[in-house]
PDB file of C-alpha atoms and ligand atoms in Angstrom:
ATOM      1  CA  MET Z   1       6.051   0.494  26.270  1.00  0.00           C
ATOM      2  CA  LEU Z   2       5.361  -3.218  25.707  1.00  0.00           C
ATOM      3  CA  LYS Z   3       1.885  -2.832  27.170  1.00  0.00           C
ATOM      4  CA  GLU Z   4       1.115  -0.029  24.706  1.00  0.00           C
ATOM      5  CA  LEU Z   5       2.529  -2.003  21.782  1.00  0.00           C
ATOM      6  CA  LYS Z   6       0.413  -5.035  22.712  1.00  0.00           C
ATOM      7  CA  GLU Z   7      -2.675  -2.854  22.914  1.00  0.00           C
ATOM      8  CA  LYS Z   8      -1.913  -1.209  19.577  1.00  0.00           C
ATOM      9  CA  LEU Z   9      -1.389  -4.553  17.833  1.00  0.00           C
ATOM     10  CA  LYS Z  10      -4.882  -5.783  18.707  1.00  0.00           C
ATOM     11  CA  ASP Z  11      -6.158  -3.971  15.601  1.00  0.00           C
ATOM     12  CA  CYS Z  12      -3.053  -4.582  13.443  1.00  0.00           C
ATOM     13  CA  THR Z  13      -3.745  -4.915   9.703  1.00  0.00           C
ATOM     14  CA  ASN Z  14      -0.137  -4.558   8.532  1.00  0.00           C
ATOM     15  CA  CYS Z  15      -0.224  -7.850   6.637  1.00  0.00           C
ATOM     16  CA  SER Z  16      -2.781 -10.316   5.312  1.00  0.00           C
ATOM     17  CA  LEU Z  17      -2.464 -12.663   8.321  1.00  0.00           C
ATOM     18  CA  CYS Z  18      -4.853 -10.331  10.153  1.00  0.00           C
ATOM     19  CA  SER Z  19      -7.796 -11.733   8.171  1.00  0.00           C
ATOM     20  CA  SER Z  20      -7.425 -15.317   9.462  1.00  0.00           C
ATOM     21  CA  ARG Z  21      -6.053 -14.860  12.990  1.00  0.00           C
ATOM     22  CA  SER Z  22      -8.133 -15.371  16.149  1.00  0.00           C
ATOM     23  CA  ASN Z  23      -5.612 -13.708  18.451  1.00  0.00           C
ATOM     24  CA  ILE Z  24      -2.371 -11.808  18.253  1.00  0.00           C
ATOM     25  CA  VAL Z  25       0.267 -13.932  19.973  1.00  0.00           C
ATOM     26  CA  PHE Z  26       2.326 -11.209  21.650  1.00  0.00           C
ATOM     27  CA  SER Z  27       4.598 -12.848  24.257  1.00  0.00           C
ATOM     28  CA  ASP Z  28       4.953 -15.047  27.306  1.00  0.00           C
ATOM     29  CA  GLY Z  29       7.370 -14.997  30.230  1.00  0.00           C
ATOM     30  CA  SER Z  30       9.030 -12.020  31.875  1.00  0.00           C
ATOM     31  CA  GLU Z  31       9.758  -8.568  30.459  1.00  0.00           C
ATOM     32  CA  ASN Z  32      12.759  -8.475  32.848  1.00  0.00           C
ATOM     33  CA  ALA Z  33      14.276 -11.672  31.461  1.00  0.00           C
ATOM     34  CA  LYS Z  34      17.942 -11.854  30.457  1.00  0.00           C
ATOM     35  CA  ILE Z  35      17.085 -14.253  27.638  1.00  0.00           C
ATOM     36  CA  ILE Z  36      14.633 -13.788  24.758  1.00  0.00           C
ATOM     37  CA  LEU Z  37      13.548 -16.888  22.856  1.00  0.00           C
ATOM     38  CA  ILE Z  38      12.249 -16.298  19.326  1.00  0.00           C
ATOM     39  CA  GLY Z  39      10.246 -18.928  17.417  1.00  0.00           C
ATOM     40  CA  GLU Z  40       8.744 -18.915  13.932  1.00  0.00           C
ATOM     41  CA  ALA Z  41       5.026 -18.176  14.114  1.00  0.00           C
ATOM     42  CA  PRO Z  42       1.967 -19.159  16.151  1.00  0.00           C
ATOM     43  CA  GLY Z  43       0.267 -22.476  15.387  1.00  0.00           C
ATOM     44  CA  ALA Z  44      -3.364 -23.423  15.990  1.00  0.00           C
ATOM     45  CA  ASP Z  45      -3.056 -23.746  19.807  1.00  0.00           C
ATOM     46  CA  GLU Z  46      -1.216 -20.453  20.070  1.00  0.00           C
ATOM     47  CA  ASP Z  47      -3.737 -18.685  17.817  1.00  0.00           C
ATOM     48  CA  LYS Z  48      -6.545 -19.948  20.052  1.00  0.00           C
ATOM     49  CA  SER Z  49      -4.889 -19.068  23.374  1.00  0.00           C
ATOM     50  CA  GLY Z  50      -2.880 -15.963  22.389  1.00  0.00           C
ATOM     51  CA  ILE Z  51       0.208 -17.468  24.088  1.00  0.00           C
ATOM     52  CA  PRO Z  52       3.362 -18.613  22.228  1.00  0.00           C
ATOM     53  CA  PHE Z  53       4.604 -22.220  22.403  1.00  0.00           C
ATOM     54  CA  VAL Z  54       1.679 -23.891  24.176  1.00  0.00           C
ATOM     55  CA  GLY Z  55       1.071 -26.741  21.674  1.00  0.00           C
ATOM     56  CA  ARG Z  56       3.074 -29.957  21.175  1.00  0.00           C
ATOM     57  CA  ALA Z  57       6.276 -28.141  20.235  1.00  0.00           C
ATOM     58  CA  GLY Z  58       5.811 -25.840  23.218  1.00  0.00           C
ATOM     59  CA  LYS Z  59       5.440 -28.758  25.610  1.00  0.00           C
ATOM     60  CA  LEU Z  60       8.671 -30.278  24.311  1.00  0.00           C
ATOM     61  CA  LEU Z  61      10.350 -26.879  24.584  1.00  0.00           C
ATOM     62  CA  ASN Z  62       9.240 -26.687  28.234  1.00  0.00           C
ATOM     63  CA  GLU Z  63      10.935 -30.035  28.947  1.00  0.00           C
ATOM     64  CA  PHE Z  64      14.185 -28.859  27.385  1.00  0.00           C
ATOM     65  CA  LEU Z  65      14.082 -25.547  29.253  1.00  0.00           C
ATOM     66  CA  SER Z  66      13.518 -27.260  32.534  1.00  0.00           C
ATOM     67  CA  ASN Z  67      16.350 -29.749  31.869  1.00  0.00           C
ATOM     68  CA  ALA Z  68      18.632 -26.799  31.084  1.00  0.00           C
ATOM     69  CA  GLY Z  69      17.632 -25.093  34.341  1.00  0.00           C
ATOM     70  CA  ILE Z  70      15.793 -22.232  32.618  1.00  0.00           C
ATOM     71  CA  ASP Z  71      12.519 -21.090  34.190  1.00  0.00           C
ATOM     72  CA  ARG Z  72      10.093 -20.313  31.339  1.00  0.00           C
ATOM     73  CA  LYS Z  73       8.093 -17.759  33.345  1.00  0.00           C
ATOM     74  CA  LYS Z  74      10.951 -15.990  35.123  1.00  0.00           C
ATOM     75  CA  ASP Z  75      14.107 -16.334  33.001  1.00  0.00           C
ATOM     76  CA  LEU Z  76      12.639 -16.017  29.492  1.00  0.00           C
ATOM     77  CA  TYR Z  77      10.689 -13.610  27.334  1.00  0.00           C
ATOM     78  CA  ILE Z  78       9.160 -15.733  24.548  1.00  0.00           C
ATOM     79  CA  ILE Z  79       8.052 -14.307  21.226  1.00  0.00           C
ATOM     80  CA  ASN Z  80       7.714 -15.250  17.552  1.00  0.00           C
ATOM     81  CA  THR Z  81       9.083 -13.788  14.324  1.00  0.00           C
ATOM     82  CA  VAL Z  82       5.489 -12.987  13.305  1.00  0.00           C
ATOM     83  CA  LYS Z  83       2.647 -12.462  15.781  1.00  0.00           C
ATOM     84  CA  CYS Z  84      -0.231 -13.998  13.800  1.00  0.00           C
ATOM     85  CA  ARG Z  85      -0.776 -17.560  12.624  1.00  0.00           C
ATOM     86  CA  PRO Z  86      -0.042 -18.274   8.954  1.00  0.00           C
ATOM     87  CA  PRO Z  87      -2.847 -20.439   7.479  1.00  0.00           C
ATOM     88  CA  GLU Z  88      -2.137 -24.211   7.520  1.00  0.00           C
ATOM     89  CA  ASN Z  89       1.019 -23.542   9.523  1.00  0.00           C
ATOM     90  CA  ARG Z  90       2.957 -22.539   6.418  1.00  0.00           C
ATOM     91  CA  LYS Z  91       6.136 -20.523   6.892  1.00  0.00           C
ATOM     92  CA  PRO Z  92       5.616 -16.761   7.095  1.00  0.00           C
ATOM     93  CA  THR Z  93       6.417 -14.957   3.834  1.00  0.00           C
ATOM     94  CA  LYS Z  94       9.061 -12.250   3.450  1.00  0.00           C
ATOM     95  CA  GLU Z  95       6.299  -9.609   3.345  1.00  0.00           C
ATOM     96  CA  GLU Z  96       4.748 -10.906   6.562  1.00  0.00           C
ATOM     97  CA  LYS Z  97       8.125 -10.998   8.295  1.00  0.00           C
ATOM     98  CA  ASN Z  98       8.895  -7.466   7.126  1.00  0.00           C
ATOM     99  CA  ALA Z  99       5.489  -6.227   8.263  1.00  0.00           C
ATOM    100  CA  CYS Z 100       6.120  -7.620  11.765  1.00  0.00           C
ATOM    101  CA  GLY Z 101       9.841  -6.740  11.962  1.00  0.00           C
ATOM    102  CA  LYS Z 102       9.309  -3.443  13.772  1.00  0.00           C
ATOM    103  CA  ASN Z 103       7.342  -5.208  16.519  1.00  0.00           C
ATOM    104  CA  LEU Z 104      10.105  -7.740  17.026  1.00  0.00           C
ATOM    105  CA  GLU Z 105      12.708  -4.970  17.227  1.00  0.00           C
ATOM    106  CA  ALA Z 106      10.616  -2.980  19.688  1.00  0.00           C
ATOM    107  CA  GLN Z 107      10.226  -6.030  21.938  1.00  0.00           C
ATOM    108  CA  ILE Z 108      13.978  -6.729  21.895  1.00  0.00           C
ATOM    109  CA  LYS Z 109      14.761  -3.074  22.633  1.00  0.00           C
ATOM    110  CA  ALA Z 110      12.339  -2.951  25.549  1.00  0.00           C
ATOM    111  CA  VAL Z 111      13.527  -6.200  27.174  1.00  0.00           C
ATOM    112  CA  ASN Z 112      17.216  -5.586  26.343  1.00  0.00           C
ATOM    113  CA  PRO Z 113      18.350  -9.182  26.988  1.00  0.00           C
ATOM    114  CA  LYS Z 114      21.909 -10.505  27.214  1.00  0.00           C
ATOM    115  CA  VAL Z 115      21.105 -13.476  24.959  1.00  0.00           C
ATOM    116  CA  ILE Z 116      18.610 -14.244  22.193  1.00  0.00           C
ATOM    117  CA  ILE Z 117      17.843 -17.889  21.436  1.00  0.00           C
ATOM    118  CA  LEU Z 118      16.814 -18.253  17.785  1.00  0.00           C
ATOM    119  CA  CYS Z 119      14.560 -21.292  17.492  1.00  0.00           C
ATOM    120  CA  GLY Z 120      14.768 -22.733  13.986  1.00  0.00           C
ATOM    121  CA  ALA Z 121      15.567 -21.413  10.510  1.00  0.00           C
ATOM    122  CA  THR Z 122      12.885 -18.708  10.256  1.00  0.00           C
ATOM    123  CA  ALA Z 123      14.056 -16.908  13.391  1.00  0.00           C
ATOM    124  CA  PHE Z 124      17.711 -17.410  12.434  1.00  0.00           C
ATOM    125  CA  GLU Z 125      17.250 -16.014   8.907  1.00  0.00           C
ATOM    126  CA  SER Z 126      15.604 -12.900  10.306  1.00  0.00           C
ATOM    127  CA  PHE Z 127      18.896 -12.007  11.993  1.00  0.00           C
ATOM    128  CA  ILE Z 128      21.639 -13.533   9.852  1.00  0.00           C
ATOM    129  CA  ASP Z 129      21.541 -12.888   6.119  1.00  0.00           C
ATOM    130  CA  ASP Z 130      23.589 -15.812   4.791  1.00  0.00           C
ATOM    131  CA  LYS Z 131      21.845 -18.167   2.359  1.00  0.00           C
ATOM    132  CA  LYS Z 132      24.532 -20.848   2.806  1.00  0.00           C
ATOM    133  CA  MET Z 133      24.196 -20.933   6.598  1.00  0.00           C
ATOM    134  CA  THR Z 134      21.615 -23.571   7.465  1.00  0.00           C
ATOM    135  CA  ILE Z 135      20.439 -23.992  11.052  1.00  0.00           C
ATOM    136  CA  SER Z 136      22.464 -27.239  11.303  1.00  0.00           C
ATOM    137  CA  LYS Z 137      25.627 -25.328  10.419  1.00  0.00           C
ATOM    138  CA  ALA Z 138      24.735 -22.316  12.537  1.00  0.00           C
ATOM    139  CA  ARG Z 139      23.905 -24.046  15.804  1.00  0.00           C
ATOM    140  CA  GLY Z 140      26.909 -24.420  18.042  1.00  0.00           C
ATOM    141  CA  GLN Z 141      28.122 -20.968  16.984  1.00  0.00           C
ATOM    142  CA  ILE Z 142      27.570 -17.690  18.814  1.00  0.00           C
ATOM    143  CA  PHE Z 143      26.544 -14.675  16.697  1.00  0.00           C
ATOM    144  CA  GLU Z 144      26.393 -11.023  17.773  1.00  0.00           C
ATOM    145  CA  TYR Z 145      23.446  -8.628  17.630  1.00  0.00           C
ATOM    146  CA  LYS Z 146      23.308  -4.954  18.647  1.00  0.00           C
ATOM    147  CA  ASN Z 147      24.696  -3.823  22.038  1.00  0.00           C
ATOM    148  CA  GLY Z 148      26.701  -7.018  22.521  1.00  0.00           C
ATOM    149  CA  ILE Z 149      23.577  -9.206  22.673  1.00  0.00           C
ATOM    150  CA  LYS Z 150      24.566 -12.805  21.866  1.00  0.00           C
ATOM    151  CA  LEU Z 151      22.538 -14.811  19.341  1.00  0.00           C
ATOM    152  CA  ILE Z 152      22.327 -18.571  19.936  1.00  0.00           C
ATOM    153  CA  PRO Z 153      20.706 -20.561  17.090  1.00  0.00           C
ATOM    154  CA  VAL Z 154      19.044 -23.828  18.139  1.00  0.00           C
ATOM    155  CA  PHE Z 155      16.966 -26.493  16.425  1.00  0.00           C
ATOM    156  CA  HIS Z 156      13.225 -25.796  16.478  1.00  0.00           C
ATOM    157  CA  PRO Z 157      11.264 -28.053  18.880  1.00  0.00           C
ATOM    158  CA  SER Z 158       8.957 -29.087  15.989  1.00  0.00           C
ATOM    159  CA  PHE Z 159      12.033 -30.628  14.343  1.00  0.00           C
ATOM    160  CA  LEU Z 160      12.977 -32.326  17.622  1.00  0.00           C
ATOM    161  CA  LEU Z 161       9.485 -33.872  17.818  1.00  0.00           C
ATOM    162  CA  ARG Z 162      10.590 -35.996  14.839  1.00  0.00           C
ATOM    163  CA  LYS Z 163      14.045 -36.837  16.273  1.00  0.00           C
ATOM    164  CA  HIS Z 164      13.803 -39.050  19.316  1.00  0.00           C
ATOM    165  CA  SER Z 165      17.408 -40.037  19.992  1.00  0.00           C
ATOM    166  CA  THR Z 166      19.184 -38.499  22.973  1.00  0.00           C
ATOM    167  CA  GLU Z 167      22.536 -40.098  22.093  1.00  0.00           C
ATOM    168  CA  PRO Z 168      25.608 -37.827  22.263  1.00  0.00           C
ATOM    169  CA  ASN Z 169      25.566 -35.358  19.327  1.00  0.00           C
ATOM    170  CA  SER Z 170      21.960 -36.147  18.375  1.00  0.00           C
ATOM    171  CA  PRO Z 171      19.812 -33.027  17.696  1.00  0.00           C
ATOM    172  CA  ARG Z 172      18.168 -33.396  21.129  1.00  0.00           C
ATOM    173  CA  ASP Z 173      21.523 -33.715  22.903  1.00  0.00           C
ATOM    174  CA  LEU Z 174      22.955 -30.707  21.028  1.00  0.00           C
ATOM    175  CA  THR Z 175      19.873 -28.588  21.766  1.00  0.00           C
ATOM    176  CA  LEU Z 176      20.151 -29.213  25.481  1.00  0.00           C
ATOM    177  CA  LYS Z 177      23.822 -28.184  25.326  1.00  0.00           C
ATOM    178  CA  ASP Z 178      22.905 -25.039  23.336  1.00  0.00           C
ATOM    179  CA  LEU Z 179      20.292 -24.045  25.916  1.00  0.00           C
ATOM    180  CA  ILE Z 180      22.757 -24.579  28.763  1.00  0.00           C
ATOM    181  CA  LEU Z 181      25.250 -22.367  26.890  1.00  0.00           C
ATOM    182  CA  ALA Z 182      22.556 -19.680  26.469  1.00  0.00           C
ATOM    183  CA  LYS Z 183      21.905 -19.792  30.194  1.00  0.00           C
ATOM    184  CA  GLU Z 184      25.608 -19.482  31.017  1.00  0.00           C
ATOM    185  CA  LEU Z 185      26.086 -16.547  28.636  1.00  0.00           C
ATOM    186  CA  SER Z 186      23.150 -14.733  30.212  1.00  0.00           C
ATOM    187  CA  ASN Z 187      24.793 -15.020  33.664  1.00  0.00           C
ATOM    188  CA  LEU Z 188      21.645 -16.541  35.108  1.00  0.00           C
TER     189      LEU Z 188
HETATM  190  N1  LIG Y 201       6.097 -22.830  16.848  1.00  0.00           N
HETATM  191  C1  LIG Y 201       6.615 -21.587  16.927  1.00  0.00           C
HETATM  192  O1  LIG Y 201       7.594 -21.277  16.272  1.00  0.00           O
HETATM  193  N2  LIG Y 201       6.052 -20.724  17.740  1.00  0.00           N
HETATM  194  C2  LIG Y 201       5.009 -21.031  18.500  1.00  0.00           C
HETATM  195  O2  LIG Y 201       4.559 -20.165  19.235  1.00  0.00           O
HETATM  196  C3  LIG Y 201       4.497 -22.328  18.415  1.00  0.00           C
HETATM  197  C4  LIG Y 201       5.052 -23.223  17.584  1.00  0.00           C
END
């Protein structure tokens, strides 16, 4: 099912991002994973390679995953809220997110994870409709999706690139704890 969806999306023109993309950035990791990680949107490196989280933010994410004992290739299925790069790395619009929503849902349904890690505000807002709930307030809490799937909001690695401290309760320290919690909840 995922193979067919990926094939079908190669010619996707459901939103205007199709006119500037080089590649659809469909997924990375394992379709049998117990954890899905959802980011915002592809950047320049991802657009070029067709693989999510391979640029600077992706490299930092890899460090955090490995420190949390999560194997990126085996334990995770990695996707983005939208599959094509927004020009100049702007945030995807509501229309673009809506146009890509069915793809996201189909990927979640096919993988059927125990836990979804929501990386940053864009991914979080696609699941939780609460204008007052910022990512700083949301992280540390566990939300529920369909079929008992747990949602774990975390800071986006692009934000962590600007926050270097690893002191207790710093964004980096909290993110590591959140990832360890995600791993525990997935029974890995
Ligand atoms: N940021 C994201 O949210 N996703 C990527 O794939 C890369 C950077």
